Structure formats: C-alpha cells, structure tokens
Amino acid sequence: SDGETDYYGTFNEAMDALNNENSGVTDVTIVGDVTVSENVEIPDGASLNVSEGGNLTITPGAELTNNGSISNQGTITNNGSITNQNEIENAGTVGGNGTINNQNGNIDTVVDGVIENEVDNGEGAGNINSEASWTEDGKVYYGSLNAALKKAQNPSVVTIYGDVELAEDAIVKEGVELVVGEDASLTVKEGVTFTNNGEITNAGELVNKGSIAGTGNIINSGSIDNTDGEVHNEITNDGGSMTCPVSWTTDAGTGNEK
C-alpha cells in the first residue's frame, strides 16, 4: 500500500485484503508455493501475479474466480477450476487435471507459455489469443499455425480445423504431416514462403498466393488454387481439383491443369 510492499502469512489473508476495498490493496504477487483449497475470488480492478519461480496450486473442488486479471510467469497447477470473467495473461505453465471456464474473458498466452488444462470457451467468451497451447476435449490446440509447426516433432500430425491465413514464413519439418480438414482452409499470403519438408494432406481448400517450397509433397483430395503463387513441391492429386498454373504427379505421370 502507498508504494510499500505488504507481506501476508497466508494466501487467504492476502485475498481478504484484495477483496477489502478499504485496504488499498489491488495487487497480490505469489513468490513462493501457495495452495488454494477453497473458493477464492479476484475482484474487478485487482490482479493476481504468479512470479517466475512462484507456484500456485488449486486443489480438487476449489475454484478460483477471476473478475480482474491473472498474470502468470511461474506455474499454476490447477486440479480444481478457474473461472475467467476478465483477463488471463500466461507466460508460464498452467498444468494439472482441472478446467478453465473462459465464459466472459480473454486468455492471452505468449510463445513460451503452455496451458495444459481443459478449456471450456463458452458462449459469450472472449478470445484465446495464444502463441502456445491449450488442451480442449483431449486435443492440444495452438493459437497460430506457426506455433503448432514449431512444436511439432518427427513424427507428428498437425491438423487445421478452421480457416487459417499464413502471414509469415513457416516450415513443415521432415516427418511432420500437416492436414487441412474437409471443412478447413489454408491461405498462404502474398510474399510468404511456406517451406514444406514433410507432407501436406489437403482435403479442404489450399490457396497459395506466396511460395510453397521445400522437399516435401502435397496430397490433394480437396482444392488447390495456385493462380497467384508458386508451388515447388511434388503434388499427388487424389481426386481433387487444381487451378493452374500448378504441376502435379499421378500414377500416370505428371500434368498441368489449365
């Protein structure tokens, strides 16, 4: 308070001060190991910070409700639940077997951050803006294709479920398969080099306005529009459609569709 640092003997004492509008406390920082075993709430206008090296553990049955902000530089082990009504910024790790209910809030995870909890991004929720990962329905999701491809190791599969625009250079590593699903699309924007040293399996829509380079191959059962781009991969056309100029390989040899 008043520019001074106040220390508390227990986390509950700190949270009581945070929720007491007469205390002048609006910011609580965890620097050691703290366990939450009952329901606690961060009020609007207040913030809870987990410092680098700090550990916050939420036990089964306990709920942390965030109406203010949570900034995590350390480790949150969530075995209970976090209900986010405002802002979570994560540069650390949120692990455990609990859930995050992102009902009316925003989750911003930077490139070194990881969210391993199940995330329920419910109706009325804000954004999950993530360069890292979170888990939902048993699957690991990434906020950007580039983040997913950076994490992917040989062998692994990266699947695009929605509509993705690639606005910066990216690499599909050797041994990695990138799948564009039937109802999904991937657009490589003008000026972008997409280096494919693995395999791209396209069952949806692939629009290339840049350059697809590398030593990999493309298997196409969807559609490829390469009118404004360059493709240097070998393409196997498996019943899909392609817009020229693009070369491909089939069992019968190579061709070029006009």
PDB file of N, CA and C in Angstrom, residues 5 11 13 24 50 52 71 99 163 167 221 234-235 240:
ATOM      1  N   THR A   5       5.569  -2.570   0.152  1.00  0.00           N
ATOM      2  CA  THR A   5       5.239  -3.979  -0.052  1.00  0.00           C
ATOM      3  C   THR A   5       4.690  -4.550   1.244  1.00  0.00           C
ATOM      4  N   PHE A  11      -2.205 -17.094   2.110  1.00  0.00           N
ATOM      5  CA  PHE A  11      -2.820 -16.626   0.875  1.00  0.00           C
ATOM      6  C   PHE A  11      -4.205 -16.069   1.147  1.00  0.00           C
ATOM      7  N   GLU A  13      -5.243 -14.489   3.762  1.00  0.00           N
ATOM      8  CA  GLU A  13      -5.118 -13.136   4.292  1.00  0.00           C
ATOM      9  C   GLU A  13      -4.887 -12.135   3.161  1.00  0.00           C
ATOM     10  N   GLY A  24      -6.832  -0.716   0.322  1.00  0.00           N
ATOM     11  CA  GLY A  24      -5.913  -0.105  -0.632  1.00  0.00           C
ATOM     12  C   GLY A  24      -5.092  -1.100  -1.412  1.00  0.00           C
ATOM     13  N   VAL A  50       1.595 -14.433 -10.494  1.00  0.00           N
ATOM     14  CA  VAL A  50       2.460 -15.539 -10.094  1.00  0.00           C
ATOM     15  C   VAL A  50       3.825 -15.269 -10.708  1.00  0.00           C
ATOM     16  N   GLU A  52       7.947 -15.522 -11.657  1.00  0.00           N
ATOM     17  CA  GLU A  52       8.817 -16.591 -12.123  1.00  0.00           C
ATOM     18  C   GLU A  52       9.392 -17.315 -10.915  1.00  0.00           C
ATOM     19  N   SER A  71      -1.826 -12.735 -13.985  1.00  0.00           N
ATOM     20  CA  SER A  71      -0.601 -12.733 -14.781  1.00  0.00           C
ATOM     21  C   SER A  71       0.300 -13.833 -14.251  1.00  0.00           C
ATOM     22  N   THR A  99      -9.955 -27.629 -14.907  1.00  0.00           N
ATOM     23  CA  THR A  99     -10.555 -26.989 -16.077  1.00  0.00           C
ATOM     24  C   THR A  99     -10.461 -25.470 -15.951  1.00  0.00           C
ATOM     25  N   ASP A 163     -10.443 -21.924 -40.664  1.00  0.00           N
ATOM     26  CA  ASP A 163      -9.851 -21.145 -41.760  1.00  0.00           C
ATOM     27  C   ASP A 163      -8.618 -20.428 -41.232  1.00  0.00           C
ATOM     28  N   ALA A 167       0.541 -15.650 -42.552  1.00  0.00           N
ATOM     29  CA  ALA A 167       1.017 -14.317 -42.905  1.00  0.00           C
ATOM     30  C   ALA A 167       2.515 -14.143 -42.686  1.00  0.00           C
ATOM     31  N   SER A 221      -6.940 -34.032 -52.099  1.00  0.00           N
ATOM     32  CA  SER A 221      -8.277 -34.554 -52.404  1.00  0.00           C
ATOM     33  C   SER A 221      -9.312 -33.434 -52.281  1.00  0.00           C
ATOM     34  N   GLU A 234       6.217 -31.692 -54.964  1.00  0.00           N
ATOM     35  CA  GLU A 234       5.527 -32.680 -55.793  1.00  0.00           C
ATOM     36  C   GLU A 234       4.100 -32.821 -55.273  1.00  0.00           C
ATOM     37  N   ILE A 235       3.126 -32.816 -56.175  1.00  0.00           N
ATOM     38  CA  ILE A 235       1.719 -32.913 -55.790  1.00  0.00           C
ATOM     39  C   ILE A 235       1.128 -34.206 -56.344  1.00  0.00           C
ATOM     40  N   GLY A 240      -8.881 -34.501 -56.304  1.00  0.00           N
ATOM     41  CA  GLY A 240      -9.173 -33.118 -56.005  1.00  0.00           C
ATOM     42  C   GLY A 240      -9.171 -32.257 -57.249  1.00  0.00           C
TER      43      GLY A 240
END
